[in-house]
C-alpha cells in the first residue's frame, strides 16, 4: 500500500431531498466534501495510508470535518484549525429533466484566506509516495495560484509522484487565468485527470482534424508532447440522459500502452452524483498504485464512480473488495 | 404585468410517501391546493398581481391555506373565512405500474355549502385583467352551477378576459350535468383549456372523420364555430408510460394562427403529478398575457408543467426565469 | 374461502433507506417477515382464514411479530412464545446496478433451536384445507430436516392439500443436503413452487435437450413423472435490468392443462423486492383455491407480486379487489 | 377473562409534534381513537375477549381503523363499513403553560349519520359479560340520543353488566341536553365513571354543604340514592401543573366499601394525555372484572392511566404484567 | 392598527435537535430570523401593517427569507436583493444544565457590506407610525454605526415614533463602542427596551445606592433624566433554572405611571428560547400602540414571549386572540 | 497525555424514540457502545492516545463499530474482526415514572465465543500507561472469567496501572459468581469504581454499624484493608426522581486524602442515561491521569457524566474544554 497526501479545500454541503426547494424547507441535509478530500477517502477505503491537508475553522463545523475524515480512516495530522469560517455550498437535488442547482458561499473561508503555506513541507511530504491536488485549489485566491505551484514543486522535489486533476470551474475563474496557472503546474505532474475540453480551452491545443482516428488520443498525445513528464491521462465520458440517469465510461491513456476504455455503466437512478469524478480518480489511482494493468485500473475506477452515484454524499463508501464484487456481479441482483 | 383573479375551492391533501399505504402509516404529508389556487400561484410566481377568491373555515386549516397563499405572493383579500370545514382528500402515491389512489372528503366544506355569492363583485373584478375559473366549481353543488355562470357573466361585464378550464371530473357529476352547465358558461369565455374528450362527450360534437388532417384542429374549430368568442384553446397530451414516467406535450390553438405543439418532455421519475395541469394553464396564460407568440407560450407552459412534476405538492414553485432556464438547458446537468 | 395454515420462521429485517450504508447510519427501518408468514398474510388479505405457526421469543420483538400478524388478520393461535431470540437480518437496499446486500443473524433463534414439534398436530391441521411450507424450514437445522418431513406427512394424513415452495438458499445448506430432504417431502406435495434450476441441481433431472419445445414444460413433466402426486408447478421468470428495474413473468403448469404464462410486468422503480416471490405464491394459491382457471390464477399471482414490489416491507398489502383493479387498469394512471 | 363489547365513534386524530403549529407544517401525525375504542383496546391488552362496534367508511381510513383494532387484538366483527366519511380532529400538542388546542371535523361521519341500530342486538350481546359505552355517543346526533338508550336497555335485557362513562363535552351539546339523556340511561347502568361536576351540573344534585366530610362521597351517595342500580362510581382527580406536568389520583366508590383513593402519580413530562381517561376506565374495569379489591383496582387503573400519558396516541399499549410491574417499580429506574 | 417599519439584518439559523451535536449529524433544522424581523412578524400577527427593510442575496436563501416574511404577512417592499451572501449562525440546542451553544458566520453578508443607505427614506417612512430598530444593526460594521444614527434621525424627522432595543452583544463590539453609538441614537428614541446592565455599562450611570427602593426604577429614572425624550422603558427579568426551564417576568416603566410588573411565567419545558425577547418587544409595542394601560401591555408582552418559548424558530406564531386566550386560560389545560 | 488501552464487548443498541414502543414502530435508532468502549472514547475526547480491544464480526455492523471508534479518535489496531455476530440489545426509552426497558440479545457474539486471548499481550500493553476493564467482561462466559484475570495480571506485569469498574449486572451472573471472580481480579487493581452494594454483596463486607460517621468511607476503607493495592475508589450516587429527572453526585476516595464529593447535578430532562457511568469513569480517570487534585477530578468526572445525559447514545461527546466550560458556566444560559 502507498502513502498518500492530498490537499485542498473541504466544504459543507447543505442540500434538499429530491422534490423540494431550499426556499420552502425547514431542514437541510449536510455532508462534507471537496475534490481532494474525496480522493483521500477513496484511497483510504482501498487500504492506503492517507493524510488530507487543509484548513478548517476551530468550531463545530471544523470538528465535523475532522470526524468525517477520521471516520473514513484519513489522517488529520495536517488538517489545520483556525481562520474565520468553513466554506459552504447549497444544492437543490436534480430530478429527471431538471438538473441540480448549486450556489456557493465559500468566500472568506479559513482555507481561502490563507496567504502562506502553513505546513512544514518536509514533514508533509516525508515518505509520501503520491501527492494529489486539483486545479480548484488555485482558483480559490490569487495567493493560492502561487502556493499551488510551490506545493507541486516541493512535492516533486521530495520525490513524490504528483497527481493533478484539472477540474476547471468556470464560476471561479476564467479559462485564461486557469490556463496560465496550470501551465506552471503541469511540468511537475506525473498523472493527470483531464479531458479534451481542457486541452482545447485551457492549453490552446488546436482542434482535432476531422480525420483523426480517435479524438481523445489526439488530445492526450498533444498534451504529452508539451508535458512529456505526464505519463498518464484519464477522464470520464458522461452521457446525461437526465439528472436521474447518466451513462458513464472511463478512459485512460498511458504513454506506452495508449488509450483503454472501460465498459459503460447505466446509472439509473442517480442518488447523488457529486463526488462521482473524485471516486473515479481515486479508483484509477488505486489501480495504478497497485500496479494493475490499464484495463483493470480503468474498469475499477469507473466502477467505483458508478457505485458512488448510488449513495448520498460526496464520499465513495466502498472498499476495494466491494468495488471488485460489483464489477464481477454485473447488475442489480440481491446478494444473500 | 396583469392583474388576475382566480376563484375556486382549495383543499387539504393528505398523502403517503411513495411505497407506503394509508392504512399502515402513522403520519401523512399535508399540502394545500385546488385548480384555481394552483393557477393563481403560478401566475404570482411569474410576476402578476394575483388574488385568489374562496372560502375556508376559521380554524388552523383555514389559517394554513392563508399562509400557503401569502407565502406564494397571492393576495387573500377575497379569501373568506367561515363555514364548517375545509374539504380534504387522501392520496396514496403511485409507483411504476401502480397508479396513485385518491379519495375525497369534500362534502360539507365551507366552499361547498355556500348558497350565495358572498363577494362584492364590483370590488372583486375591479381593474382585473383576467378572471380564471374551472368546471370543478360548478360540480361542487347545485347552487354553484348557477353561481359559476353568474360569476363569469359578471367578470365579462366588468371587462375581464375570462379564462376557463373545463376540467371534467366523472366522480363529481355526469357528463350530461356538466355539459348543461358549460354550455351556459362558454359564451362568456375567451381562453379555454379543453381537449377532444370534452368536445365529444360534453359538447356533443360528432367524432372526427377518419380522413381529417389533425383531430385536435378539427375539434377546436368545431368548438370555435359554436362559441366564436373563444379565441384560444389549449391542452396537454399525456402519454402514461407508468405512474413514475410520463411523456408530456402541449398543444395550443388560436383562431388566427391555428395549432402549435410544444416539444415533448420525458418526465421520469415523477415526484408528484398533481397540479401538473394547473401549472400548464398558468404557464400558457402567462405567455398569452405577456404577448408572446404561440410557440413561446406553449413551450413555456409545457415546461412549467414538466417542472411541476419534479416537486412535491400541487404548487408550481418556479419563477419565469427558472422555467426559461430549464427550457434552455435541455436536460439534467448540474448548474454550478 | 379456505382455511389455511402456513408454518416457518419469521425474522426481523433491519434495513437502510436507499442510498445509505449500514456502517454510516443512526437508524434502521425494521419490518417482520419470512416466506411462510408472507404467504399467510397474502392469503388473509384475499379473504381466507389463515393461521401462521412459528415460535418467537417472549420479548418486545416477539410481541411485534404478533401485532404484525394480527394487524393483517392472521391468527396467532399457533404462534408459540419462548426460546432465546428472534432471528434477524440486515439489508442495504440496492440501487440501479448495485444489488441489495444482505447478511443474516439467525443462528440460535427460538425457531432454530426447536428440537421437537411443539404443536398438537391434530389441532394444528383440524379442518385445514391447505398447509403451506417452504424448503427454508428444513435448512434451519438438522432437527428441522426431520420435523419438516414429519409435518407434511401429518398434514397429508389429516387431509390437507400440501403446498411446498422449494426456495433453495445456497447460504444455508448445500444442494446435496437440500436435495436429500426434498426427496422425502415431495411425495406428499400437491402444489409446488419450483423452477428449472431446482429440477437440475436438487433433483438431478438431466438437462433439457436442445430441441425441446419448451424447457420449463420439459422440467415440470420430468418432475411430475417422479412425483405424480404433484398436480401443479409454478414459478416466476425475473429479468433483472437493474436492482431498480425488473421484468417479471409468471408461469404455471397443471397436469391436465399444461403450461400457461402471465403477461410481463415492467417493475420500475422497485421499492422493495423482498417478499415478491411470496406474494406470487400467495396470489397463485388464491386463484387455485378459488377454482379459477390457470390463466386467471397466474395473471393474478404475477400482478400480486408486481404490486408487492411497489411497497416497503416483505408483506403484500393489497386485497383481492385491489389486485384485480390493478390487473384491469393497466399502467399507472391516477384513480380519482 | 370476560367477554366485552364497547360501542362508539372512532376518529382519526391529526396532530403536530410538540413545538409546531398546524398552519406551518408539511406533515401531521395520525392516530385513531375514541373513548369506547380506547377502553376496548385496554381490556384486550389485559387479556379479555373484546369486540368494538362502530361504523367506518369503506375507504383507506376505514381500513386503517380496522388494522388498528386488530393489531390490538380487538375483534372487528361488529365494525360496520359504509357511509360517507370518517370523523377527524386536529390537535396542536400543548407545551408547558400552553395547553393543547383541538378542533373537530366530525359532522357527517359514517357513525354520526346512522339513523337506525344496524347491529343485530341479540348477536351483539350474545354471551357478553359487560357492555361499555359513553355519553359522547348520545351527543353525536339527535338520533343517537334514542339509540343510546335503546342500546343500554337491550344490553341490560341480555344480561350484560352495563358500564357507562358520562364524559360530558360542552362543545357537543348543552348540560341540559346531556342531563336529559343520561337520566334515561343511568337506570340501566351498573358501573359509572362520573365526577362531582356531573352530579352538580348534569343531574342537578345540590352543592355539598361545607361541613361534609368528603365531597366526592357526598356526591356519589346522592347519585346512588337516585340510581340505586349503580354499584360503582369512579373518577380521576387531575391537578394540572402545566400541559407537560400533571398529577393524577384515582378515586373509586362502591356501595358496600365506600371511597378508596389511589396513590398520586407525578406525570412529567406528558407525552400525550389524550386517552388517559379511557386507560383509567379500562384499568378500573379490569380490576373489577377480575374480582380484585377496590384498592387494587383503583391503583391498577390509575397506574394504567399514568402509563398511557408516557406514549403517543390514544391507546394504552401496556399489558397487565407491565402495568403491575410499573406499580411495583415505583419510579423511573432502567430495567436491565 | 398602525403602520410599522422595522429594519435590521436577518440570518439563517442552522440548528440541531435536542440531544445531538453539530459535529455528528447529517441534517440540520433551518429557520430565518433577526431581532427586527421577529418584531415585524409579531406586530403583523397582531394585525398591524408591517414592512421589514433589509438586504438579502439574490439566491435561494434570499428567496427563503422573502417567503418566510410574506407567509407571516410582512411586506417585503423594502427588502433589497443583492450582495454576496446571507449571514448564518449555528446552534446546538441546550438541554437542562447544558446551555445552548451558538457560533456566528455573518461576516461579509449582503447586509453587513452595505456602505450607503440604499432605501429612499421618504418612501420608507411615508405614513409610518412607528419605526423599530435595535443596537445590533450598529454592531454589524463601522459604516452601519453612522447609518443607524442617520436612520433614526430621518424617522424622527418624518414624524415616526422611534422604538429602540439596545440588545447589546458582547461578541460583536465592546461596551465602549456600543455606548458611543447609542448615545447618538437615544436622543431620537421614544420607546426603549433596556435593562439595568445597559444603564450601568453602556451609559455609565452609577450603581444604584443600596437603600434605593427599586433598582430598576432608579436606573430608568436616571436614563430618563439624560434622555427625557424616552417616555417608555421595558425589559424582562429571566430567571434561568436551566436551559429547559426559565421563569420570565416583564417590567415596563412610563414617565407618568412609573414601573409595572407582569405576572411570572414558568416556562418548562422550553422548546426554543431564541426570539423570546423579540416576542416580548412585539407584544409590549402592540399594547402601547393599541392604547392599552401599562398592566395590560406588560401582561400581553410577557405572555407573548412565554408563548414564543413553546414553539420552534425565532418567530412568534400567535395572534392577538391566541395570546389573550393564553393569558386568560392560566396553565396547560386541553382546549376542546 | 497518557497511553490507554480498554478492553471489552461492544454492542449495537436498537432503541425507540421517547413515547413509542418496540412492538409498534417501523424504525429504530441504532448506536454502538459498551462500558470499556465508552471509557475509551471519553479518554480520547480528553486528548489521550487510546486503543480499544475487542472482537466484532466481519460484516457491516462490525464495520459500523470500527467507524464509530475511529470517528472518536480511538485506535482500532486491536479490534479483531471475525466470529459469528455482533451482540445487540433493545431499549425502550423511559419517560417520567416509566423506566427504560431493556432486553439483551448478546449470546453467541464474536466476543462472547472467544476461548483464547487472541491478542499478543506484549504488543497490546506495550508502553501503555493504564489498562481499563470492567466486571462485565468476566460475566460474558465461563472462559472469559479466566481470561479477564489473565489480562489484568499481564497488564500489571507489563507495568500498566490497572483500572477496574465492578459494574455488577444481576441478569448476567449471580453475586456469588461475580464475587469469586473479582476476588481474583482486585489484587491487581490500582483504581476501582465500586459502590457500597459491591462491598456488601460481592465482597461480603459486613454492613456498616449505624454509628459510622460516613458509610461510604467505611466501605472503601474496608475494601482497602483487603486490597491495599487499590489506591483509589470512586462511585456516583444517583437519586432517581424519575426516568426523566435524576440528581447525580460523585464521590472519590483516595488512601491518602480520604473521601471527596462533587457538587450535585440536577439532570432534567434526561436525554439518554446509558453510558452516564462510563462518562463518569472516563472523567475521573482523566483527572487522575492529569495529576489533578481529588476535588478537581471528581467535579470533572461528575460534570462529564451530567453532560453525557444531555446527548443521545452511549458516548460522551464533549472535549476537556467543553466539560470545563460547563463546570464553570453553572446552568443553562445560551452561549453566544
Short mmCIF file of C-alpha atoms in Angstrom, two decimals, chain F:
data_model
loop_
_atom_site.label_atom_id
_atom_site.label_comp_id
_atom_site.label_asym_id
_atom_site.label_seq_id
_atom_site.Cartn_x
_atom_site.Cartn_y
_atom_site.Cartn_z
CA UNK F 1 -1.21 12.72 27.86
CA UNK F 2 -1.36 9.04 28.63
CA UNK F 3 -1.47 5.93 26.51
CA UNK F 4 -4.58 3.94 27.31
CA UNK F 5 -5.99 0.53 26.44
CA UNK F 6 -9.52 -0.54 27.31
CA UNK F 7 -10.95 -3.97 26.51
CA UNK F 8 -14.47 -5.30 26.49
CA UNK F 9 -17.51 -6.12 24.42
CA UNK F 10 -19.21 -3.53 22.25
CA UNK F 11 -22.85 -3.95 21.29
CA UNK F 12 -25.33 -2.41 18.90
CA UNK F 13 -28.18 -0.75 20.76
CA UNK F 14 -31.50 -0.52 18.95
CA UNK F 15 -33.88 1.87 20.60
CA UNK F 16 -37.12 3.74 20.25
CA UNK F 17 -37.65 7.45 20.49
CA UNK F 18 -39.39 8.59 23.65
CA UNK F 19 -43.08 7.77 23.77
CA UNK F 20 -43.07 4.79 21.42
CA UNK F 21 -42.87 1.02 21.89
CA UNK F 22 -40.76 -1.52 20.01
CA UNK F 23 -43.79 -3.59 19.13
CA UNK F 24 -45.41 -0.68 17.27
CA UNK F 25 -42.66 1.04 15.31
CA UNK F 26 -41.18 0.78 11.85
CA UNK F 27 -37.70 2.07 12.54
CA UNK F 28 -35.26 2.10 15.43
CA UNK F 29 -32.32 4.25 16.39
CA UNK F 30 -29.01 2.41 16.40
CA UNK F 31 -25.90 3.34 18.36
CA UNK F 32 -22.85 1.35 19.38
CA UNK F 33 -21.47 1.10 22.87
CA UNK F 34 -20.14 -0.86 25.79
CA UNK F 35 -18.63 0.12 29.10
CA UNK F 36 -14.99 -0.08 28.09
CA UNK F 37 -15.55 1.36 24.62
CA UNK F 38 -17.35 4.31 26.17
CA UNK F 39 -14.50 4.96 28.58
CA UNK F 40 -12.09 4.71 25.64
CA UNK F 41 -13.95 7.39 23.72
CA UNK F 42 -14.18 9.68 26.75
CA UNK F 43 -10.44 9.49 27.28
CA UNK F 44 -9.76 10.04 23.57
CA UNK F 45 -12.01 13.11 23.67
CA UNK F 46 -9.89 14.42 26.53
CA UNK F 47 -6.74 14.07 24.47
CA UNK F 48 -5.27 10.71 25.45
CA UNK F 49 -3.91 8.15 22.99
CA UNK F 50 -6.45 5.36 23.31
CA UNK F 51 -6.90 1.92 21.82
CA UNK F 52 -9.96 -0.27 22.26
CA UNK F 53 -9.51 -4.04 22.14
CA UNK F 54 -12.45 -6.25 21.29
CA UNK F 55 -13.76 -8.59 18.62
CA UNK F 56 -16.54 -7.83 16.14
CA UNK F 57 -17.84 -9.73 13.13
CA UNK F 58 -16.60 -9.10 9.62
CA UNK F 59 -19.86 -7.59 8.39
CA UNK F 60 -21.48 -4.17 8.11
CA UNK F 61 -22.18 -3.98 11.85
CA UNK F 62 -18.55 -4.72 12.60
CA UNK F 63 -17.66 -2.04 10.10
CA UNK F 64 -20.04 0.36 11.82
CA UNK F 65 -18.28 -0.27 15.13
CA UNK F 66 -14.93 0.50 13.53
CA UNK F 67 -16.16 3.77 12.03
CA UNK F 68 -17.75 4.74 15.35
CA UNK F 69 -14.46 4.26 17.21
CA UNK F 70 -12.31 5.91 14.56
CA UNK F 71 -14.58 8.90 14.28
CA UNK F 72 -13.96 9.43 18.02
CA UNK F 73 -10.21 9.09 17.62
CA UNK F 74 -9.93 5.66 19.20
CA UNK F 75 -7.46 3.26 17.58
CA UNK F 76 -8.88 0.02 16.22
CA UNK F 77 -5.48 -1.65 15.94
CA UNK F 78 -6.58 -4.26 18.48
CA UNK F 79 -10.16 -4.56 17.30
CA UNK F 80 -10.27 -8.09 15.93
CA UNK F 81 -12.69 -8.91 13.11
CA UNK F 82 -14.29 -12.34 12.81
CA UNK F 83 -16.67 -14.64 14.61
CA UNK F 84 -20.39 -15.10 14.21
CA UNK F 85 -22.19 -11.89 15.15
CA UNK F 86 -22.35 -8.59 16.97
CA UNK F 87 -24.19 -8.66 20.27
CA UNK F 88 -27.23 -6.41 20.31
CA UNK F 89 -29.71 -5.07 22.78
CA UNK F 90 -33.02 -3.30 22.56
CA UNK F 91 -34.22 -0.41 24.64
CA UNK F 92 -37.50 1.42 25.04
CA UNK F 93 -36.64 4.84 26.34
CA UNK F 94 -38.05 5.68 29.75
CA UNK F 95 -40.35 8.66 30.34
CA UNK F 96 -41.17 10.16 33.73
CA UNK F 97 -42.29 7.45 36.14
CA UNK F 98 -41.84 4.75 33.49
CA UNK F 99 -38.28 3.49 33.49
CA UNK F 100 -36.46 2.43 30.36
CA UNK F 101 -36.96 -1.17 29.40
CA UNK F 102 -34.04 -3.18 28.07
CA UNK F 103 -33.51 -6.71 26.81
CA UNK F 104 -30.32 -8.25 25.53
CA UNK F 105 -29.53 -10.45 22.56
CA UNK F 106 -25.83 -10.94 23.16
CA UNK F 107 -25.40 -14.71 23.33
CA UNK F 108 -23.13 -16.19 20.68
CA UNK F 109 -21.46 -12.89 19.83
CA UNK F 110 -17.99 -12.77 18.32
CA UNK F 111 -16.67 -11.53 21.64
CA UNK F 112 -18.65 -13.98 23.79
CA UNK F 113 -17.50 -17.09 21.93
CA UNK F 114 -13.79 -16.29 22.28
CA UNK F 115 -12.00 -19.05 24.11
CA UNK F 116 -8.48 -17.79 23.97
CA UNK F 117 -6.81 -14.47 24.32
CA UNK F 118 -6.24 -13.66 20.69
CA UNK F 119 -4.17 -10.54 21.20
CA UNK F 120 -0.39 -10.58 21.54
CA UNK F 121 -0.31 -9.20 25.07
CA UNK F 122 3.17 -7.81 24.88
CA UNK F 123 2.07 -5.75 21.91
CA UNK F 124 -1.26 -4.85 23.48
CA UNK F 125 0.33 -3.47 26.64
CA UNK F 126 3.48 -2.01 25.08
CA UNK F 127 4.17 1.44 26.58
CA UNK F 128 0.63 1.54 27.92
CA UNK F 129 0.10 3.74 30.96
CA UNK F 130 -3.28 2.46 32.00
CA UNK F 131 -5.45 -0.55 31.22
CA UNK F 132 -9.15 -0.28 31.93
CA UNK F 133 -11.65 -3.13 32.04
CA UNK F 134 -14.94 -3.87 33.80
CA UNK F 135 -16.61 -6.80 35.52
CA UNK F 136 -18.95 -7.26 32.56
CA UNK F 137 -16.16 -8.88 30.57
CA UNK F 138 -15.98 -11.75 33.07
CA UNK F 139 -19.75 -12.14 33.03
CA UNK F 140 -19.83 -12.85 29.32
CA UNK F 141 -18.78 -16.51 29.53
CA UNK F 142 -17.01 -19.03 31.71
CA UNK F 143 -13.95 -18.76 29.51
CA UNK F 144 -13.89 -15.01 29.96
CA UNK F 145 -13.76 -15.40 33.77
CA UNK F 146 -10.27 -16.81 33.41
CA UNK F 147 -9.25 -14.62 30.53
CA UNK F 148 -10.18 -11.49 32.46
CA UNK F 149 -7.92 -12.49 35.32
CA UNK F 150 -5.15 -13.34 32.91
CA UNK F 151 -5.47 -9.93 31.25
CA UNK F 152 -5.20 -7.87 34.43
CA UNK F 153 -2.22 -9.94 35.56
CA UNK F 154 -0.48 -9.39 32.25
CA UNK F 155 -1.27 -5.69 32.30
CA UNK F 156 0.14 -5.39 35.81
CA UNK F 157 3.22 -7.35 34.81
CA UNK F 158 3.70 -5.04 31.83
CA UNK F 159 3.78 -2.08 34.19
CA UNK F 160 0.33 -0.67 33.46
CA UNK F 161 -1.87 0.99 36.02
CA UNK F 162 -4.95 -1.28 36.19
CA UNK F 163 -8.34 0.39 36.36
CA UNK F 164 -11.38 -1.75 37.11
CA UNK F 165 -15.08 -0.99 37.16
CA UNK F 166 -17.03 -3.65 39.08
CA UNK F 167 -20.25 -2.96 37.12
CA UNK F 168 -22.23 -5.90 38.51
CA UNK F 169 -25.17 -6.98 36.31
CA UNK F 170 -27.62 -9.28 38.02
CA UNK F 171 -29.06 -10.53 34.75
CA UNK F 172 -25.68 -11.89 33.62
CA UNK F 173 -24.48 -13.81 36.65
CA UNK F 174 -25.06 -14.30 40.37
CA UNK F 175 -23.45 -12.26 43.12
CA UNK F 176 -21.56 -15.38 44.17
CA UNK F 177 -20.15 -15.97 40.70
CA UNK F 178 -19.19 -12.35 40.34
CA UNK F 179 -17.69 -12.19 43.82
CA UNK F 180 -15.48 -15.20 43.15
CA UNK F 181 -14.05 -13.67 40.01
CA UNK F 182 -13.46 -10.17 41.29
CA UNK F 183 -11.67 -11.58 44.31
CA UNK F 184 -9.11 -12.80 41.78
CA UNK F 185 -9.01 -9.54 39.86
CA UNK F 186 -8.88 -6.95 42.62
CA UNK F 187 -5.36 -7.87 43.85
CA UNK F 188 -4.04 -6.42 40.61
CA UNK F 189 -6.15 -3.28 40.56
CA UNK F 190 -4.99 0.28 41.23
CA UNK F 191 -8.16 2.31 40.62
CA UNK F 192 -11.58 0.84 41.29
CA UNK F 193 -15.05 2.07 40.50
CA UNK F 194 -17.26 0.41 43.11
CA UNK F 195 -20.07 1.26 45.48
CA UNK F 196 -21.24 0.14 48.88
CA UNK F 197 -23.54 -2.51 47.32
CA UNK F 198 -20.48 -4.14 45.77
CA UNK F 199 -18.75 -4.18 49.14
CA UNK F 200 -21.78 -5.70 50.86
CA UNK F 201 -22.96 -8.24 48.32
CA UNK F 202 -19.92 -9.15 46.25
CA UNK F 203 -17.13 -8.93 48.79
CA UNK F 204 -19.12 -9.87 51.85
CA UNK F 205 -18.05 -6.91 53.90
CA UNK F 206 -20.33 -6.63 56.95
CA UNK F 207 -22.88 -3.86 56.96
CA UNK F 208 -21.69 -0.55 58.37
CA UNK F 209 -22.59 -0.03 62.02
CA UNK F 210 -25.27 2.59 62.48
CA UNK F 211 -22.93 4.98 64.26
CA UNK F 212 -20.35 5.16 61.50
CA UNK F 213 -19.59 8.73 60.50
CA UNK F 214 -19.70 8.12 56.77
CA UNK F 215 -20.90 4.86 55.29
CA UNK F 216 -19.01 5.14 52.03
CA UNK F 217 -15.74 5.87 53.85
CA UNK F 218 -16.37 2.80 55.96
CA UNK F 219 -16.84 0.51 52.95
CA UNK F 220 -13.93 1.95 50.98
CA UNK F 221 -11.63 1.61 53.96
CA UNK F 222 -12.75 -1.99 54.48
CA UNK F 223 -12.11 -2.81 50.84
CA UNK F 224 -8.76 -1.07 51.02
CA UNK F 225 -7.84 -3.22 54.01
CA UNK F 226 -8.48 -6.35 51.95
CA UNK F 227 -6.91 -5.00 48.76
CA UNK F 228 -4.31 -2.47 49.89
CA UNK F 229 -3.11 -2.22 46.30
CA UNK F 230 -6.24 -0.26 45.40
CA UNK F 231 -5.34 3.36 45.96
CA UNK F 232 -8.49 4.90 44.64
CA UNK F 233 -12.21 4.16 44.78
CA UNK F 234 -14.94 6.19 43.15
CA UNK F 235 -18.68 5.98 42.53
CA UNK F 236 -21.75 8.07 41.81
CA UNK F 237 -24.81 8.48 43.94
CA UNK F 238 -27.85 8.70 41.69
CA UNK F 239 -31.13 10.00 43.09
CA UNK F 240 -33.81 8.89 40.66
CA UNK F 241 -36.63 11.44 40.80
CA UNK F 242 -37.96 9.85 37.61
CA UNK F 243 -36.65 8.40 34.37
CA UNK F 244 -36.56 11.98 33.07
CA UNK F 245 -35.02 13.60 36.12
CA UNK F 246 -32.07 12.37 38.18
CA UNK F 247 -29.75 14.01 40.66
CA UNK F 248 -26.15 12.95 40.40
CA UNK F 249 -23.30 13.34 42.87
CA UNK F 250 -19.81 11.91 42.51
CA UNK F 251 -17.64 10.50 45.27
CA UNK F 252 -13.95 9.68 45.21
CA UNK F 253 -11.76 8.19 47.92
CA UNK F 254 -8.00 8.09 47.99
CA UNK F 255 -5.93 6.23 50.51
CA UNK F 256 -4.17 9.44 51.47
CA UNK F 257 -6.84 12.10 51.09
CA UNK F 258 -9.98 10.25 52.06
CA UNK F 259 -13.41 10.98 50.60
CA UNK F 260 -14.26 13.97 48.42
CA UNK F 261 -17.69 14.69 46.95
CA UNK F 262 -18.68 16.67 43.87
CA UNK F 263 -21.50 19.17 43.70
CA UNK F 264 -24.87 17.65 42.84
CA UNK F 265 -26.18 17.98 39.27
CA UNK F 266 -29.87 18.31 38.52
CA UNK F 267 -30.28 16.36 35.29
CA UNK F 268 -33.66 17.33 33.92
CA UNK F 269 -34.63 16.37 31.34
CA UNK F 270 -32.51 13.31 30.70
CA UNK F 271 -31.97 12.71 27.01
CA UNK F 272 -30.21 9.33 27.40
CA UNK F 273 -28.70 7.97 30.57
CA UNK F 274 -26.94 4.96 29.07
CA UNK F 275 -23.20 5.49 29.29
CA UNK F 276 -23.54 8.00 32.10
CA UNK F 277 -21.46 5.84 34.40
CA UNK F 278 -18.78 5.34 31.78
CA UNK F 279 -18.57 9.07 31.15
CA UNK F 280 -18.08 9.47 34.90
CA UNK F 281 -15.27 6.90 34.96
CA UNK F 282 -13.66 8.49 31.93
CA UNK F 283 -13.80 11.91 33.52
CA UNK F 284 -12.42 10.77 36.87
CA UNK F 285 -9.61 8.82 35.22
CA UNK F 286 -8.75 11.86 33.13
CA UNK F 287 -8.41 13.95 36.27
CA UNK F 288 -6.25 11.37 37.98
CA UNK F 289 -4.07 10.79 34.89
CA UNK F 290 -3.69 14.57 34.60
CA UNK F 291 -2.48 14.80 38.19
CA UNK F 292 -5.37 16.94 39.31
CA UNK F 293 -6.40 17.06 42.95
CA UNK F 294 -9.30 14.87 44.03
CA UNK F 295 -11.82 17.73 44.11
CA UNK F 296 -10.99 18.74 40.55
CA UNK F 297 -11.10 15.15 39.39
CA UNK F 298 -14.44 14.31 40.94
CA UNK F 299 -16.00 17.60 39.81
CA UNK F 300 -14.80 17.00 36.28
CA UNK F 301 -15.92 13.38 36.20
CA UNK F 302 -19.38 14.16 37.55
CA UNK F 303 -19.79 17.08 35.14
CA UNK F 304 -18.76 14.83 32.24
CA UNK F 305 -21.41 12.35 33.33
CA UNK F 306 -24.06 15.05 33.64
CA UNK F 307 -23.22 16.26 30.13
CA UNK F 308 -23.47 12.72 28.76
CA UNK F 309 -27.08 12.60 29.96
CA UNK F 310 -27.87 15.52 27.63
CA UNK F 311 -26.99 13.69 24.39
CA UNK F 312 -28.26 10.59 22.60
CA UNK F 313 -26.12 7.48 22.50
CA UNK F 314 -23.71 5.78 24.88
CA UNK F 315 -20.94 8.16 24.06
CA UNK F 316 -19.66 11.22 25.85
CA UNK F 317 -19.29 13.73 23.01
CA UNK F 318 -17.54 16.52 24.90
CA UNK F 319 -13.92 17.68 25.00
CA UNK F 320 -12.00 18.63 28.12
CA UNK F 321 -12.59 22.29 27.34
CA UNK F 322 -16.32 21.79 26.93
CA UNK F 323 -16.59 19.90 30.23
CA UNK F 324 -14.60 22.61 31.99
CA UNK F 325 -16.71 25.38 30.46
CA UNK F 326 -19.82 23.54 31.55
CA UNK F 327 -18.48 23.28 35.11
CA UNK F 328 -17.71 26.99 35.11
CA UNK F 329 -20.93 28.14 33.45
CA UNK F 330 -23.29 26.84 36.03
CA UNK F 331 -26.63 26.26 34.45
CA UNK F 332 -28.22 26.58 31.08
CA UNK F 333 -27.57 30.07 29.65
CA UNK F 334 -27.15 30.47 25.89
CA UNK F 335 -23.51 30.94 24.89
CA UNK F 336 -23.38 33.46 22.06
#
